[in-house]
Amino acid sequence: MTIVMSLKVHEIEVLNFISPEEVVEFLQSLIQNRSDFPPGDCRLGIQAVADKLKHAGVQFEIFTRQELQPNLLAAYPPDGNGKRLMFHAHIDTVPAGEREHWTYDPYAGEYFDGCIFGRGAGDDKSSVVAQVMAITALARAGVQLDGCLQVAIVSDEESGGLNGTKWLHDEGILTPDALIVGEQTDNQVAIAERVACGIDLTVFGKSAHGAMPWAGENAVLKTAGALQWLRSNLFPHLQDRNHPYLPPPTLNIGTIQGGIQWSIVPERCRVEMDRRLLPGETREAAVQEIQASLDEYSRQVESLNFELYSSGEVANNINTPPDDPYVTRANQTLSDLCGQDRALTGYAQTSDGRWFANDDIPIIIFGPGKPEFAHAANEYVTMTQLIEATQFLTLFAYRWLGRK
């Protein structure tokens, strides 16, 4: 394991408690313990985390709202007073999808050419491993901390967090003073994210016999025209909006449902859309923007009878200032470890960190793996990044909480 010589001797001694072989094997075991949603059964994965912590003498508690989705909160030292630094990651995954698109078995945790392959290799079991092995290394080293390092491993991120982070936060179980959310950032410190906002569009037409389409109004064809209009007239305006660490906001057409059977002119068509909001954008403004664009379509192209609907909680964005001392300390630690500066970035997806965004605490997102490989076939993480992430989290916790 390569250690940059700019680190202090006592820091190197702590990092030497990380075993690369153990880290890789732990990730392989978590991939093999399936936790894809649905059904979202994370019990074997959480048990594997619990066993690792027990072996290192790290105390933890299990919190369960839904039987298949237990959540674990570890603490070192268990009676630590002062500030609480929390690492957070989720152990549930999306399904693997069509097996023929995978070169390796998605649930085998295959190691090849310096990479570990499998569903969850990046999203998010590599972050689970890096965080658990970081607290384990500190405990094995017997490090004395001013404060407490907590590691929260949750089971319900991919399906919304209602049985995981949101529930734990609302119940007052997760109350950090500073937070690192484990997601795929290519081992860069991310300080902002876009949040997801679901918006449904329903277009209404008039049913008729499929042999006489002129007698009806085809809601599917009307929807097709309206969506093309949004693509040509709304999407370019979204691309004009900037954030220093994030891509522009987006509107994705996710699902389309229309018609009853092939011989009937469809009288309605429903579209589920995913609007990703930049910091400062609101759901209300996003809905109004779509409404205004479709109203213009109705005036210029054809009459359109439609409804827009958006429900569910839309949390605030993580948007930590780049000059926050927490950010500068984290990025300096990463630079010291790597031997070179690494630019700050943002997280284009949405993380569980959103449930803490109103808590007035500094939050960063950090983890191994490239975000574009999450949810994709042949998902993988490199061993190099996995070990580096474990080292960074260990070193940052040691510096942030270590006794001076």
GROMACS .gro file of C-alpha atoms in nm:
model
  404
    1MET     CA    1   0.000   0.000   0.000
    2THR     CA    2   0.157   0.329  -0.111
    3ILE     CA    3   0.174   0.600   0.156
    4VAL     CA    4   0.272   0.954   0.057
    5MET     CA    5   0.577   1.057   0.256
    6SER     CA    6   0.439   1.405   0.332
    7LEU     CA    7   0.222   1.244   0.598
    8LYS     CA    8   0.337   1.243   0.959
    9VAL     CA    9   0.480   0.925   1.105
   10HIS     CA   10   0.189   0.875   1.347
   11GLU     CA   11  -0.058   0.917   1.058
   12ILE     CA   12   0.122   0.651   0.855
   13GLU     CA   13   0.112   0.421   1.155
   14VAL     CA   14  -0.267   0.452   1.172
   15LEU     CA   15  -0.305   0.392   0.797
   16ASN     CA   16  -0.097   0.077   0.827
   17PHE     CA   17  -0.390  -0.081   1.011
   18ILE     CA   18  -0.573  -0.095   0.675
   19SER     CA   19  -0.526  -0.427   0.496
   20PRO     CA   20  -0.585  -0.396   0.119
   21GLU     CA   21  -0.662  -0.766   0.092
   22GLU     CA   22  -0.921  -0.744   0.370
   23VAL     CA   23  -1.081  -0.438   0.209
   24VAL     CA   24  -1.118  -0.611  -0.128
   25GLU     CA   25  -1.249  -0.934   0.024
   26PHE     CA   26  -1.502  -0.740   0.230
   27LEU     CA   27  -1.639  -0.570  -0.082
   28GLN     CA   28  -1.660  -0.902  -0.262
   29SER     CA   29  -1.858  -1.051   0.026
   30LEU     CA   30  -2.103  -0.760   0.031
   31ILE     CA   31  -2.163  -0.793  -0.344
   32GLN     CA   32  -2.229  -1.164  -0.294
   33ASN     CA   33  -2.484  -1.080  -0.021
   34ARG     CA   34  -2.756  -0.950  -0.255
   35SER     CA   35  -2.953  -0.646  -0.145
   36ASP     CA   36  -3.125  -0.528  -0.462
   37PHE     CA   37  -3.459  -0.350  -0.451
   38PRO     CA   38  -3.711  -0.497  -0.496
   39PRO     CA   39  -3.739  -0.673  -0.255
   40GLY     CA   40  -3.464  -0.476  -0.081
   41ASP     CA   41  -3.367  -0.751   0.164
   42CYS     CA   42  -3.051  -0.611   0.322
   43ARG     CA   43  -3.030  -0.838   0.625
   44LEU     CA   44  -2.732  -1.044   0.506
   45GLY     CA   45  -2.536  -0.735   0.410
   46ILE     CA   46  -2.601  -0.560   0.740
   47GLN     CA   47  -2.505  -0.880   0.922
   48ALA     CA   48  -2.173  -0.888   0.733
   49VAL     CA   49  -2.107  -0.528   0.842
   50ALA     CA   50  -2.200  -0.615   1.200
   51ASP     CA   51  -1.962  -0.912   1.201
   52LYS     CA   52  -1.675  -0.695   1.076
   53LEU     CA   53  -1.737  -0.435   1.346
   54LYS     CA   54  -1.769  -0.696   1.622
   55HIS     CA   55  -1.435  -0.846   1.524
   56ALA     CA   56  -1.272  -0.502   1.558
   57GLY     CA   57  -1.447  -0.424   1.889
   58VAL     CA   58  -1.653  -0.138   1.746
   59GLN     CA   59  -1.991  -0.098   1.912
   60PHE     CA   60  -2.307  -0.047   1.707
   61GLU     CA   61  -2.686  -0.056   1.719
   62ILE     CA   62  -2.942  -0.188   1.472
   63PHE     CA   63  -3.254   0.019   1.400
   64THR     CA   64  -3.537  -0.140   1.205
   65ARG     CA   65  -3.863   0.005   1.081
   66GLN     CA   66  -3.917  -0.256   0.809
   67GLU     CA   67  -3.800  -0.613   0.869
   68LEU     CA   68  -3.610  -0.656   0.543
   69GLN     CA   69  -3.433  -0.321   0.575
   70PRO     CA   70  -3.234  -0.293   0.898
   71ASN     CA   71  -3.005   0.005   0.951
   72LEU     CA   72  -2.680   0.009   1.148
   73LEU     CA   73  -2.516   0.292   1.343
   74ALA     CA   74  -2.164   0.235   1.474
   75ALA     CA   75  -1.969   0.466   1.704
   76TYR     CA   76  -1.603   0.497   1.805
   77PRO     CA   77  -1.547   0.557   2.085
   78PRO     CA   78  -1.895   0.448   2.197
   79ASP     CA   79  -1.900   0.703   2.480
   80GLY     CA   80  -1.728   0.979   2.288
   81ASN     CA   81  -1.828   1.332   2.384
   82GLY     CA   82  -1.793   1.646   2.178
   83LYS     CA   83  -1.848   1.683   1.805
   84ARG     CA   84  -1.990   1.397   1.604
   85LEU     CA   85  -1.844   1.325   1.261
   86MET     CA   86  -2.067   1.088   1.066
   87PHE     CA   87  -1.987   0.873   0.765
   88HIS     CA   88  -2.300   0.757   0.583
   89ALA     CA   89  -2.353   0.503   0.304
   90HIS     CA   90  -2.630   0.275   0.178
   91ILE     CA   91  -2.609  -0.099   0.131
   92ASP     CA   92  -2.917  -0.148  -0.090
   93THR     CA   93  -2.880  -0.153  -0.468
   94VAL     CA   94  -3.089  -0.142  -0.782
   95PRO     CA   95  -3.150  -0.472  -0.969
   96ALA     CA   96  -2.885  -0.610  -1.203
   97GLY     CA   97  -3.115  -0.608  -1.505
   98GLU     CA   98  -3.057  -0.834  -1.803
   99ARG     CA   99  -2.779  -1.081  -1.721
  100GLU     CA  100  -2.665  -1.108  -2.084
  101HIS     CA  101  -2.538  -0.749  -2.063
  102TRP     CA  102  -2.294  -0.844  -1.787
  103THR     CA  103  -1.950  -0.986  -1.861
  104TYR     CA  104  -1.928  -1.117  -1.504
  105ASP     CA  105  -2.193  -1.252  -1.271
  106PRO     CA  106  -2.338  -0.935  -1.112
  107TYR     CA  107  -2.356  -1.102  -0.772
  108ALA     CA  108  -2.019  -1.280  -0.764
  109GLY     CA  109  -1.786  -0.989  -0.685
  110GLU     CA  110  -1.535  -1.098  -0.949
  111TYR     CA  111  -1.185  -0.945  -0.933
  112PHE     CA  112  -1.013  -0.889  -1.267
  113ASP     CA  113  -0.734  -0.659  -1.381
  114GLY     CA  114  -0.740  -0.447  -1.067
  115CYS     CA  115  -1.119  -0.406  -1.063
  116ILE     CA  116  -1.403  -0.554  -0.857
  117PHE     CA  117  -1.717  -0.611  -1.063
  118GLY     CA  118  -2.078  -0.652  -0.952
  119ARG     CA  119  -2.404  -0.481  -0.869
  120GLY     CA  120  -2.327  -0.235  -0.594
  121ALA     CA  121  -1.951  -0.243  -0.653
  122GLY     CA  122  -1.966   0.134  -0.683
  123ASP     CA  123  -2.319   0.225  -0.580
  124ASP     CA  124  -2.280   0.199  -0.292
  125LYS     CA  125  -2.104  -0.095  -0.135
  126SER     CA  126  -1.756   0.040  -0.202
  127SER     CA  127  -1.841   0.339   0.018
  128VAL     CA  128  -1.986   0.104   0.281
  129VAL     CA  129  -1.658  -0.088   0.281
  130ALA     CA  130  -1.436   0.223   0.289
  131GLN     CA  131  -1.631   0.373   0.579
  132VAL     CA  132  -1.653   0.054   0.783
  133MET     CA  133  -1.285  -0.025   0.731
  134ALA     CA  134  -1.193   0.333   0.829
  135ILE     CA  135  -1.365   0.313   1.168
  136THR     CA  136  -1.222  -0.038   1.208
  137ALA     CA  137  -0.868   0.086   1.141
  138LEU     CA  138  -0.902   0.363   1.399
  139ALA     CA  139  -1.035   0.119   1.658
  140ARG     CA  140  -0.758  -0.135   1.590
  141ALA     CA  141  -0.499   0.143   1.620
  142GLY     CA  142  -0.649   0.248   1.954
  143VAL     CA  143  -0.665   0.610   1.841
  144GLN     CA  144  -0.783   0.859   2.102
  145LEU     CA  145  -1.045   1.096   1.962
  146ASP     CA  146  -1.188   1.425   2.085
  147GLY     CA  147  -1.545   1.351   1.985
  148CYS     CA  148  -1.706   1.055   1.817
  149LEU     CA  149  -1.686   0.898   1.473
  150GLN     CA  150  -2.019   0.748   1.369
  151VAL     CA  151  -2.079   0.525   1.068
  152ALA     CA  152  -2.439   0.490   0.947
  153ILE     CA  153  -2.506   0.206   0.703
  154VAL     CA  154  -2.864   0.229   0.579
  155SER     CA  155  -3.085  -0.005   0.380
  156ASP     CA  156  -3.340   0.213   0.203
  157GLU     CA  157  -3.176   0.470  -0.023
  158GLU     CA  158  -3.269   0.342  -0.367
  159SER     CA  159  -3.638   0.324  -0.273
  160GLY     CA  160  -3.659   0.669  -0.113
  161GLY     CA  161  -3.521   0.650   0.240
  162LEU     CA  162  -3.857   0.627   0.419
  163ASN     CA  163  -3.738   0.318   0.609
  164GLY     CA  164  -3.380   0.434   0.620
  165THR     CA  165  -3.219   0.775   0.640
  166LYS     CA  166  -3.531   0.993   0.644
  167TRP     CA  167  -3.686   0.784   0.920
  168LEU     CA  168  -3.363   0.774   1.123
  169HIS     CA  169  -3.318   1.148   1.082
  170ASP     CA  170  -3.677   1.234   1.171
  171GLU     CA  171  -3.655   1.012   1.482
  172GLY     CA  172  -3.347   1.199   1.602
  173ILE     CA  173  -3.120   0.894   1.570
  174LEU     CA  174  -2.888   1.053   1.313
  175THR     CA  175  -2.773   1.391   1.446
  176PRO     CA  176  -2.420   1.459   1.318
  177ASP     CA  177  -2.226   1.782   1.353
  178ALA     CA  178  -2.053   1.714   1.022
  179LEU     CA  179  -2.129   1.459   0.752
  180ILE     CA  180  -1.961   1.267   0.471
  181VAL     CA  181  -2.208   1.092   0.242
  182GLY     CA  182  -2.059   0.799   0.054
  183GLU     CA  183  -2.148   0.805  -0.316
  184GLN     CA  184  -1.952   0.772  -0.639
  185THR     CA  185  -1.749   1.091  -0.686
  186ASP     CA  186  -1.437   0.938  -0.844
  187ASN     CA  187  -1.264   1.008  -0.509
  188GLN     CA  188  -1.316   1.383  -0.535
  189VAL     CA  189  -1.469   1.598  -0.265
  190ALA     CA  190  -1.817   1.698  -0.382
  191ILE     CA  191  -1.982   1.991  -0.209
  192ALA     CA  192  -2.311   2.029  -0.399
  193GLU     CA  193  -2.576   1.807  -0.554
  194ARG     CA  194  -2.888   1.823  -0.765
  195VAL     CA  195  -3.207   1.688  -0.607
  196ALA     CA  196  -3.476   1.485  -0.781
  197CYS     CA  197  -3.827   1.621  -0.836
  198GLY     CA  198  -4.086   1.393  -0.992
  199ILE     CA  199  -4.342   1.564  -1.216
  200ASP     CA  200  -4.628   1.381  -1.389
  201LEU     CA  201  -4.789   1.503  -1.710
  202THR     CA  202  -5.131   1.372  -1.818
  203VAL     CA  203  -5.258   1.462  -2.166
  204PHE     CA  204  -5.628   1.411  -2.241
  205GLY     CA  205  -5.784   1.320  -2.575
  206LYS     CA  206  -6.107   1.157  -2.694
  207SER     CA  207  -6.162   0.785  -2.741
  208ALA     CA  208  -6.298   0.638  -3.064
  209HIS     CA  209  -6.285   0.316  -3.264
  210GLY     CA  210  -5.935   0.241  -3.390
  211ALA     CA  211  -6.076   0.203  -3.742
  212MET     CA  212  -6.197   0.565  -3.733
  213PRO     CA  213  -5.919   0.768  -3.569
  214TRP     CA  214  -6.060   1.090  -3.717
  215ALA     CA  215  -6.356   1.053  -3.479
  216GLY     CA  216  -6.135   1.084  -3.172
  217GLU     CA  217  -5.836   1.275  -3.040
  218ASN     CA  218  -5.531   1.054  -2.992
  219ALA     CA  219  -5.381   1.143  -2.655
  220VAL     CA  220  -5.061   0.950  -2.730
  221LEU     CA  221  -4.996   1.145  -3.050
  222LYS     CA  222  -5.072   1.471  -2.872
  223THR     CA  223  -4.826   1.374  -2.600
  224ALA     CA  224  -4.560   1.295  -2.858
  225GLY     CA  225  -4.596   1.641  -3.008
  226ALA     CA  226  -4.592   1.808  -2.666
  227LEU     CA  227  -4.277   1.623  -2.557
  228GLN     CA  228  -4.098   1.714  -2.877
  229TRP     CA  229  -4.195   2.075  -2.812
  230LEU     CA  230  -4.045   2.059  -2.461
  231ARG     CA  231  -3.729   1.909  -2.604
  232SER     CA  232  -3.692   2.187  -2.859
  233ASN     CA  233  -3.813   2.483  -2.654
  234LEU     CA  234  -3.757   2.411  -2.282
  235PHE     CA  235  -3.448   2.191  -2.271
  236PRO     CA  236  -3.216   2.455  -2.425
  237HIS     CA  237  -3.316   2.706  -2.155
  238LEU     CA  238  -3.226   2.453  -1.885
  239GLN     CA  239  -2.880   2.414  -2.039
  240ASP     CA  240  -2.819   2.787  -1.997
  241ARG     CA  241  -2.823   2.762  -1.615
  242ASN     CA  242  -2.490   2.723  -1.441
  243HIS     CA  243  -2.349   2.609  -1.110
  244PRO     CA  244  -1.972   2.603  -1.047
  245TYR     CA  245  -1.971   2.235  -0.947
  246LEU     CA  246  -2.277   2.083  -1.112
  247PRO     CA  247  -2.413   2.018  -1.462
  248PRO     CA  248  -2.721   2.217  -1.566
  249PRO     CA  249  -3.068   2.111  -1.450
  250THR     CA  250  -3.234   1.838  -1.656
  251LEU     CA  251  -3.578   1.704  -1.740
  252ASN     CA  252  -3.585   1.332  -1.820
  253ILE     CA  253  -3.887   1.161  -1.977
  254GLY     CA  254  -3.893   0.841  -1.772
  255THR     CA  255  -4.211   0.647  -1.848
  256ILE     CA  256  -4.508   0.682  -2.086
  257GLN     CA  257  -4.839   0.502  -2.038
  258GLY     CA  258  -5.129   0.547  -2.279
  259GLY     CA  259  -5.419   0.361  -2.427
  260ILE     CA  260  -5.629   0.059  -2.330
  261GLN     CA  261  -5.585  -0.164  -2.634
  262TRP     CA  262  -5.468  -0.139  -2.993
  263SER     CA  263  -5.813  -0.097  -3.147
  264ILE     CA  264  -5.914   0.209  -2.939
  265VAL     CA  265  -5.801   0.566  -2.990
  266PRO     CA  266  -5.638   0.648  -2.652
  267GLU     CA  267  -5.819   0.911  -2.449
  268ARG     CA  268  -5.533   0.980  -2.208
  269CYS     CA  269  -5.158   0.945  -2.183
  270ARG     CA  270  -4.950   0.977  -1.868
  271VAL     CA  271  -4.582   1.069  -1.858
  272GLU     CA  272  -4.354   1.044  -1.553
  273MET     CA  273  -4.071   1.297  -1.565
  274ASP     CA  274  -3.758   1.344  -1.355
  275ARG     CA  275  -3.660   1.708  -1.305
  276ARG     CA  276  -3.321   1.755  -1.138
  277LEU     CA  277  -3.307   2.082  -0.950
  278LEU     CA  278  -2.999   2.295  -0.896
  279PRO     CA  279  -2.950   2.468  -0.560
  280GLY     CA  280  -3.192   2.759  -0.553
  281GLU     CA  281  -3.448   2.601  -0.787
  282THR     CA  282  -3.788   2.497  -0.651
  283ARG     CA  283  -4.047   2.240  -0.751
  284GLU     CA  284  -4.309   2.513  -0.790
  285ALA     CA  285  -4.095   2.706  -1.037
  286ALA     CA  286  -4.009   2.389  -1.232
  287VAL     CA  287  -4.378   2.295  -1.267
  288GLN     CA  288  -4.474   2.649  -1.368
  289GLU     CA  289  -4.200   2.648  -1.632
  290ILE     CA  290  -4.335   2.330  -1.792
  291GLN     CA  291  -4.688   2.466  -1.767
  292ALA     CA  292  -4.590   2.786  -1.949
  293SER     CA  293  -4.411   2.595  -2.224
  294LEU     CA  294  -4.705   2.360  -2.285
  295ASP     CA  295  -4.948   2.653  -2.281
  296GLU     CA  296  -4.740   2.807  -2.557
  297TYR     CA  297  -4.755   2.477  -2.749
  298SER     CA  298  -5.134   2.482  -2.714
  299ARG     CA  299  -5.147   2.832  -2.859
  300GLN     CA  300  -4.903   2.782  -3.145
  301VAL     CA  301  -4.940   2.417  -3.252
  302GLU     CA  302  -5.261   2.245  -3.140
  303SER     CA  303  -5.505   2.264  -2.853
  304LEU     CA  304  -5.372   2.061  -2.561
  305ASN     CA  305  -5.579   1.957  -2.260
  306PHE     CA  306  -5.332   1.852  -1.989
  307GLU     CA  307  -5.256   1.839  -1.617
  308LEU     CA  308  -4.927   1.856  -1.429
  309TYR     CA  309  -4.889   1.690  -1.090
  310SER     CA  310  -4.600   1.665  -0.845
  311SER     CA  311  -4.613   1.514  -0.498
  312GLY     CA  312  -4.382   1.384  -0.229
  313GLU     CA  313  -4.117   1.569  -0.035
  314VAL     CA  314  -3.849   1.749  -0.232
  315ALA     CA  315  -3.558   1.805   0.005
  316ASN     CA  316  -3.310   2.089  -0.010
  317ASN     CA  317  -2.984   2.060  -0.201
  318ILE     CA  318  -2.646   2.008  -0.044
  319ASN     CA  319  -2.456   2.326  -0.127
  320THR     CA  320  -2.164   2.360   0.115
  321PRO     CA  321  -1.946   2.668   0.054
  322PRO     CA  322  -1.605   2.582  -0.093
  323ASP     CA  323  -1.428   2.793   0.171
  324ASP     CA  324  -1.595   2.620   0.464
  325PRO     CA  325  -1.318   2.496   0.699
  326TYR     CA  326  -1.462   2.144   0.679
  327VAL     CA  327  -1.425   2.144   0.301
  328THR     CA  328  -1.077   2.291   0.302
  329ARG     CA  329  -0.961   2.040   0.565
  330ALA     CA  330  -1.108   1.750   0.367
  331ASN     CA  331  -0.951   1.859   0.039
  332GLN     CA  332  -0.616   1.928   0.204
  333THR     CA  333  -0.624   1.580   0.358
  334LEU     CA  334  -0.696   1.429   0.017
  335SER     CA  335  -0.413   1.631  -0.141
  336ASP     CA  336  -0.169   1.524   0.133
  337LEU     CA  337  -0.266   1.161   0.083
  338CYS     CA  338  -0.247   1.167  -0.299
  339GLY     CA  339   0.054   1.392  -0.327
  340GLN     CA  340  -0.132   1.630  -0.560
  341ASP     CA  341  -0.426   1.869  -0.557
  342ARG     CA  342  -0.762   1.733  -0.660
  343ALA     CA  343  -1.037   1.973  -0.773
  344LEU     CA  344  -1.362   2.008  -0.585
  345THR     CA  345  -1.667   1.875  -0.767
  346GLY     CA  346  -2.042   1.825  -0.740
  347TYR     CA  347  -2.269   1.522  -0.742
  348ALA     CA  348  -2.507   1.522  -1.040
  349GLN     CA  349  -2.735   1.259  -0.887
  350THR     CA  350  -2.924   1.279  -0.556
  351SER     CA  351  -2.800   1.136  -0.227
  352ASP     CA  352  -2.939   1.071   0.120
  353GLY     CA  353  -2.747   1.378   0.227
  354ARG     CA  354  -3.050   1.580   0.122
  355TRP     CA  355  -3.227   1.481   0.444
  356PHE     CA  356  -2.958   1.671   0.641
  357ALA     CA  357  -2.943   1.976   0.413
  358ASN     CA  358  -3.156   2.189   0.648
  359ASP     CA  359  -2.954   2.102   0.959
  360ASP     CA  360  -2.694   2.379   0.926
  361ILE     CA  361  -2.403   2.136   0.923
  362PRO     CA  362  -2.119   2.103   0.671
  363ILE     CA  363  -2.177   1.815   0.427
  364ILE     CA  364  -1.956   1.667   0.160
  365ILE     CA  365  -2.011   1.371  -0.070
  366PHE     CA  366  -1.717   1.142  -0.132
  367GLY     CA  367  -1.661   0.789  -0.252
  368PRO     CA  368  -1.481   0.561  -0.498
  369GLY     CA  369  -1.619   0.482  -0.840
  370LYS     CA  370  -1.725   0.686  -1.140
  371PRO     CA  371  -2.086   0.804  -1.112
  372GLU     CA  372  -2.168   0.712  -1.473
  373PHE     CA  373  -2.113   0.343  -1.391
  374ALA     CA  374  -2.378   0.339  -1.116
  375HIS     CA  375  -2.694   0.144  -1.211
  376ALA     CA  376  -2.519   0.023  -1.529
  377ALA     CA  377  -2.425  -0.324  -1.646
  378ASN     CA  378  -2.067  -0.426  -1.560
  379GLU     CA  379  -2.059  -0.186  -1.265
  380TYR     CA  380  -1.714  -0.186  -1.108
  381VAL     CA  381  -1.472  -0.006  -0.882
  382THR     CA  382  -1.095  -0.015  -0.900
  383MET     CA  383  -0.897  -0.156  -0.611
  384THR     CA  384  -0.677   0.155  -0.621
  385GLN     CA  385  -0.971   0.389  -0.561
  386LEU     CA  386  -1.125   0.161  -0.299
  387ILE     CA  387  -0.805   0.158  -0.092
  388GLU     CA  388  -0.749   0.530  -0.142
  389ALA     CA  389  -1.102   0.608  -0.021
  390THR     CA  390  -1.047   0.394   0.289
  391GLN     CA  391  -0.721   0.575   0.359
  392PHE     CA  392  -0.876   0.919   0.308
  393LEU     CA  393  -1.168   0.854   0.542
  394THR     CA  394  -0.938   0.713   0.807
  395LEU     CA  395  -0.696   1.003   0.783
  396PHE     CA  396  -0.966   1.270   0.772
  397ALA     CA  397  -1.143   1.131   1.081
  398TYR     CA  398  -0.807   1.109   1.259
  399ARG     CA  399  -0.728   1.472   1.177
  400TRP     CA  400  -1.078   1.612   1.235
  401LEU     CA  401  -1.136   1.437   1.568
  402GLY     CA  402  -0.787   1.338   1.682
  403ARG     CA  403  -0.654   1.473   2.009
  404LYS     CA  404  -0.414   1.759   1.959
   0.00000   0.00000   0.00000
